[in-house]
CSV table of C-alpha atoms in Angstrom, one decimal:
chain,number,residue,atom,x,y,z
A,11,MET,CA,-15.3,50.1,22.0
A,12,LEU,CA,-12.5,47.5,22.0
A,13,TYR,CA,-9.8,47.8,24.6
A,14,VAL,CA,-6.7,48.9,22.6
A,15,GLY,CA,-4.4,50.3,25.3
A,16,ALA,CA,-2.5,52.7,23.2
A,17,LYS,CA,-3.4,54.9,20.2
A,18,PHE,CA,-1.3,55.8,17.3
A,19,GLN,CA,-1.5,58.2,14.4
A,20,CYS,CA,-0.5,56.6,11.2
A,21,LEU,CA,-0.6,58.5,7.9
A,22,PRO,CA,0.9,57.6,4.6
A,23,GLY,CA,4.5,58.7,4.5
A,24,THR,CA,4.6,59.3,8.3
A,25,ARG,CA,8.1,58.9,9.7
A,26,GLY,CA,8.9,57.3,13.0
A,27,TYR,CA,6.1,54.7,12.9
A,28,SER,CA,6.8,51.0,12.2
A,29,SER,CA,4.6,48.9,9.9
A,30,GLN,CA,3.4,47.1,13.1
A,31,ALA,CA,2.2,50.4,14.6
A,32,CYS,CA,0.4,51.4,11.4
A,33,SER,CA,-1.3,48.0,11.3
A,34,TRP,CA,-2.3,48.4,14.9
A,35,SER,CA,-3.7,51.9,14.2
A,36,ARG,CA,-5.9,50.6,11.4
A,37,ALA,CA,-7.1,47.6,13.5
A,38,ALA,CA,-7.8,49.8,16.5
A,39,ALA,CA,-9.7,52.3,14.4
A,40,ALA,CA,-12.0,49.5,13.1
A,41,GLY,CA,-12.5,48.3,16.6
A,42,SER,CA,-13.4,51.8,17.9
A,43,GLY,CA,-16.0,52.0,15.2
A,44,GLN,CA,-17.4,48.6,16.3
A,45,ARG,CA,-16.5,47.1,12.9
A,46,TYR,CA,-15.5,44.0,14.8
A,47,GLY,CA,-15.1,41.7,11.8
A,48,GLN,CA,-12.7,44.1,10.1
A,49,ALA,CA,-10.8,44.8,13.3
A,50,ARG,CA,-10.5,41.0,13.9
A,51,GLU,CA,-9.0,40.5,10.5
A,52,ASN,CA,-6.5,43.4,11.0
A,53,PHE,CA,-5.4,42.0,14.3
A,54,LYS,CA,-4.9,38.6,12.8
A,55,LYS,CA,-2.6,40.1,10.3
A,56,ILE,CA,-0.5,41.6,13.0
A,57,VAL,CA,-0.2,38.2,14.8
A,58,GLU,CA,0.7,36.5,11.5
A,59,ARG,CA,3.1,39.1,10.2
A,60,HIS,CA,4.7,40.2,13.4
A,61,PRO,CA,4.4,37.3,15.8
A,62,ASN,CA,7.4,38.4,17.9
A,63,SER,CA,6.5,42.1,18.1
A,64,SER,CA,5.2,43.8,21.3
A,65,TYR,CA,1.9,44.2,19.5
A,66,ALA,CA,1.2,40.5,19.0
A,67,PRO,CA,0.0,39.6,22.5
A,68,ARG,CA,-2.6,42.5,22.6
A,69,ALA,CA,-3.6,41.8,19.0
A,70,ARG,CA,-4.2,38.1,20.0
A,71,PHE,CA,-6.4,39.3,22.9
A,72,LEU,CA,-8.3,41.7,20.8
A,73,ILE,CA,-9.1,39.0,18.3
A,74,GLY,CA,-10.9,37.2,21.1
A,75,GLU,CA,-12.4,40.5,22.3
A,76,ALA,CA,-14.0,41.1,18.9
A,77,TYR,CA,-15.5,37.6,19.1
A,78,TYR,CA,-16.7,38.2,22.6
A,79,ARG,CA,-18.4,41.5,21.6
A,80,GLU,CA,-20.3,39.7,18.9
A,81,ALA,CA,-21.3,36.9,21.4
A,82,GLU,CA,-19.3,34.3,19.5
A,83,PHE,CA,-18.3,32.9,22.8
A,84,ASP,CA,-16.8,29.6,21.7
A,85,LYS,CA,-14.3,31.4,19.4
A,86,ALA,CA,-13.6,34.0,22.0
A,87,ILE,CA,-12.8,31.3,24.6
A,88,LYS,CA,-10.4,29.6,22.2
A,89,GLU,CA,-8.5,32.9,21.7
A,90,PHE,CA,-8.4,33.8,25.4
A,91,GLU,CA,-7.2,30.3,26.3
A,92,ALA,CA,-4.4,30.6,23.8
A,93,PHE,CA,-3.4,34.0,25.2
A,94,VAL,CA,-3.2,32.8,28.9
A,95,ALA,CA,-1.3,29.7,27.7
A,96,PHE,CA,1.3,31.7,25.8
A,97,PHE,CA,1.5,34.9,27.9
A,98,PRO,CA,0.5,34.0,31.5
A,99,ARG,CA,2.5,36.9,33.0
A,100,HIS,CA,1.7,39.6,30.4
A,101,GLN,CA,0.5,42.9,31.9
A,102,ILE,CA,-3.0,42.3,30.6
A,103,ALA,CA,-3.1,38.6,31.4
A,104,ASP,CA,-5.5,39.2,34.3
A,105,LEU,CA,-7.9,41.1,31.9
A,106,VAL,CA,-7.8,38.2,29.5
A,107,GLN,CA,-8.5,35.7,32.3
A,108,TYR,CA,-11.4,37.8,33.3
A,109,ARG,CA,-12.8,37.9,29.8
A,110,LEU,CA,-12.3,34.1,29.6
A,111,ALA,CA,-14.4,33.7,32.7
A,112,MET,CA,-17.0,36.1,31.5
A,113,SER,CA,-17.3,34.2,28.2
A,114,TYR,CA,-18.7,31.3,30.2
A,115,TYR,CA,-20.6,33.5,32.7
A,116,ASP,CA,-22.5,35.3,29.9
A,117,GLN,CA,-23.8,31.9,28.7
A,118,MET,CA,-25.1,30.6,32.0
A,119,LYS,CA,-28.5,28.8,31.7
A,120,PRO,CA,-31.6,29.0,33.9
A,121,VAL,CA,-31.6,26.9,37.0
A,122,GLU,CA,-33.7,24.2,35.6
A,123,GLN,CA,-31.2,23.6,32.8
A,124,ASP,CA,-27.7,22.1,32.8
A,125,GLN,CA,-25.2,24.2,34.8
A,126,GLY,CA,-22.0,23.0,33.1
A,127,LEU,CA,-21.2,26.6,31.9
A,128,THR,CA,-21.8,27.9,35.4
A,129,GLN,CA,-19.2,25.5,36.8
A,130,LYS,CA,-16.7,26.5,34.1
A,131,ALA,CA,-17.3,30.2,34.8
A,132,LEU,CA,-16.7,29.5,38.5
A,133,ASP,CA,-13.5,27.6,37.8
A,134,GLN,CA,-12.1,30.5,35.6
A,135,PHE,CA,-13.0,33.2,38.2
A,136,LYS,CA,-11.3,31.1,40.9
A,137,LYS,CA,-8.2,30.9,38.6
A,138,LEU,CA,-8.2,34.6,38.2
A,139,VAL,CA,-8.2,35.2,42.0
A,140,LYS,CA,-5.5,32.6,42.5
A,141,GLU,CA,-3.2,33.6,39.7
A,142,TYR,CA,-3.7,37.4,39.8
A,143,PRO,CA,-4.7,38.2,43.4
A,144,GLU,CA,-3.7,41.9,43.0
A,145,SER,CA,-5.7,42.3,39.8
A,146,ARG,CA,-8.2,45.1,39.5
A,147,TYR,CA,-10.6,42.4,38.4
A,148,ALA,CA,-10.2,40.2,41.5
A,149,THR,CA,-12.9,41.9,43.5
A,150,GLU,CA,-15.4,41.5,40.6
A,151,ALA,CA,-14.3,37.9,40.2
A,152,LEU,CA,-15.1,37.2,43.9
A,153,ALA,CA,-18.6,38.7,43.5
A,154,LYS,CA,-19.1,36.5,40.4
A,155,ILE,CA,-17.9,33.4,42.3
A,156,ASP,CA,-20.6,34.0,44.9
A,157,ILE,CA,-23.2,34.3,42.1
A,158,CYS,CA,-22.0,31.1,40.4
A,159,ARG,CA,-22.0,29.2,43.7
A,160,GLY,CA,-25.5,30.4,44.4
A,161,ARG,CA,-26.6,29.2,41.0
A,162,LEU,CA,-25.1,25.8,41.5
A,163,ALA,CA,-26.7,25.5,44.9
A,164,GLN,CA,-30.1,26.6,43.4
A,165,LYS,CA,-29.8,23.8,40.9
A,166,GLU,CA,-29.2,21.2,43.6
A,167,VAL,CA,-32.3,22.4,45.6
A,168,TRP,CA,-34.3,22.4,42.4
A,169,VAL,CA,-33.3,18.8,41.7
A,170,ALA,CA,-34.0,17.8,45.3
A,171,ASN,CA,-37.5,19.3,45.2
A,172,TYR,CA,-38.1,17.4,42.0
A,173,TYR,CA,-37.1,14.1,43.6
A,174,PHE,CA,-39.2,14.8,46.7
A,175,THR,CA,-42.3,15.5,44.7
A,176,GLN,CA,-41.7,12.3,42.7
A,177,GLY,CA,-41.7,10.3,45.9
A,178,ASN,CA,-37.9,9.8,46.2
A,179,PRO,CA,-37.0,11.3,49.5
A,180,SER,CA,-33.7,9.6,49.9
A,181,ALA,CA,-32.4,11.2,46.6
A,182,ALA,CA,-33.8,14.5,47.7
A,183,ARG,CA,-32.0,14.2,51.1
A,184,GLN,CA,-28.7,13.5,49.3
A,185,ARG,CA,-28.9,16.7,47.3
A,186,LEU,CA,-30.0,18.8,50.2
A,187,GLU,CA,-27.3,17.6,52.5
A,188,LEU,CA,-24.8,18.3,49.7
A,189,VAL,CA,-26.0,22.0,49.6
A,190,LEU,CA,-25.6,22.3,53.4
A,191,LYS,CA,-22.1,21.0,53.2
A,192,GLY,CA,-20.9,22.4,50.0
A,193,TYR,CA,-22.7,25.8,49.8
A,194,PRO,CA,-23.2,26.9,53.4
A,195,ARG,CA,-23.2,30.6,52.7
A,196,THR,CA,-25.6,30.8,49.8
A,197,LEU,CA,-29.0,32.3,49.8
A,198,VAL,CA,-30.8,28.9,49.3
A,199,ILE,CA,-29.9,27.6,52.8
A,200,PRO,CA,-33.2,28.6,54.4
A,201,GLU,CA,-35.1,26.7,51.6
A,202,THR,CA,-32.8,23.8,51.9
A,203,LEU,CA,-33.4,23.5,55.7
A,204,TYR,CA,-37.2,23.6,55.2
A,205,LEU,CA,-37.2,21.0,52.4
A,206,LEU,CA,-34.9,18.7,54.5
A,207,ALA,CA,-37.3,19.1,57.4
A,208,GLU,CA,-40.1,18.0,55.1
A,209,VAL,CA,-38.1,15.0,54.0
A,210,ASN,CA,-37.6,14.0,57.6
A,211,PHE,CA,-41.4,14.4,58.3
A,212,TYR,CA,-42.1,12.2,55.3
A,213,GLU,CA,-39.7,9.5,56.6
A,214,GLY,CA,-41.1,9.7,60.1
A,215,LYS,CA,-38.1,11.4,61.6
A,216,ASN,CA,-40.2,14.0,63.4
A,217,ALA,CA,-37.6,15.0,66.0
A,218,GLU,CA,-34.9,15.7,63.4
A,219,ALA,CA,-37.5,17.6,61.4
A,220,VAL,CA,-38.5,19.8,64.3
A,221,ASP,CA,-34.8,20.5,65.1
A,222,LEU,CA,-34.3,21.8,61.6
A,223,LEU,CA,-37.4,24.0,61.8
A,224,ARG,CA,-36.3,25.5,65.1
A,225,ARG,CA,-32.9,26.2,63.6
A,226,LEU,CA,-34.5,27.8,60.6
A,227,SER,CA,-36.9,30.0,62.6
A,228,SER,CA,-34.0,31.0,64.9
A,229,GLU,CA,-31.3,31.8,62.3
A,230,TYR,CA,-33.4,32.7,59.3
A,231,GLY,CA,-36.7,34.0,60.8
A,232,TYR,CA,-36.6,37.1,58.6
A,233,THR,CA,-36.9,35.0,55.5
A,234,GLU,CA,-40.0,33.5,53.9
A,235,TRP,CA,-38.8,30.0,54.8
A,236,GLY,CA,-38.2,31.1,58.4
A,237,ARG,CA,-41.8,32.3,58.7
A,238,ARG,CA,-43.0,29.0,57.1
A,239,ALA,CA,-40.9,27.1,59.7
A,240,VAL,CA,-42.7,29.0,62.6
A,241,GLN,CA,-46.1,28.1,61.1
A,242,ARG,CA,-45.0,24.5,60.7
A,243,LEU,CA,-43.8,24.3,64.3
A,244,ARG,CA,-47.1,25.6,65.5
A,245,ALA,CA,-48.9,22.9,63.5
A,246,GLN,CA,-46.9,20.3,65.3
A,247,ARG,CA,-48.0,21.3,68.8
């Protein structure tokens, strides 16, 4: 069901209701019945015919919402961006910003693919938290930020592992050190430490490698990579 905020009863000849309210009622009814195409057209009419009415901002949002519900994300993003540009302080602006971020989030690709959409989702969730810190959606946005950061860190580790297996340890090191510096609280840190230790072993930097394994076994001994570190240390004795 589309978010419509208020409901109106609009019957032929009903007194006390404006044409805007009647148009809204028809559009909302279509949205409630999940006839998103029809709802979208009705909301567009409200925006076109009554651009200065109190219904216009919500109608503009619901045009995007109808696109979002049909997974037409590019069109939804365009509508949501227009809303936050025109009505940044509207009472539902935080909801629109959240939907804008989700329009990118719902398109995120697997780790082995390009993570451009993940970065865009991250940027939009950060904007929500910054612009609307008291929003009911801020807590959810913070959780999504952690997920996006984790995905970006995973991508860097995936690329580092690829470089290492291809015999390019220096490129792998660059990626792994970037993860340790830029994503220190993500779940891939144990794997990152282990792979960086392997890079050091490969390059003959055994002391540095052992230090990393000791850190890994001490701080992340409960993880798979921590247990591997313990085994690797025993093999070095």
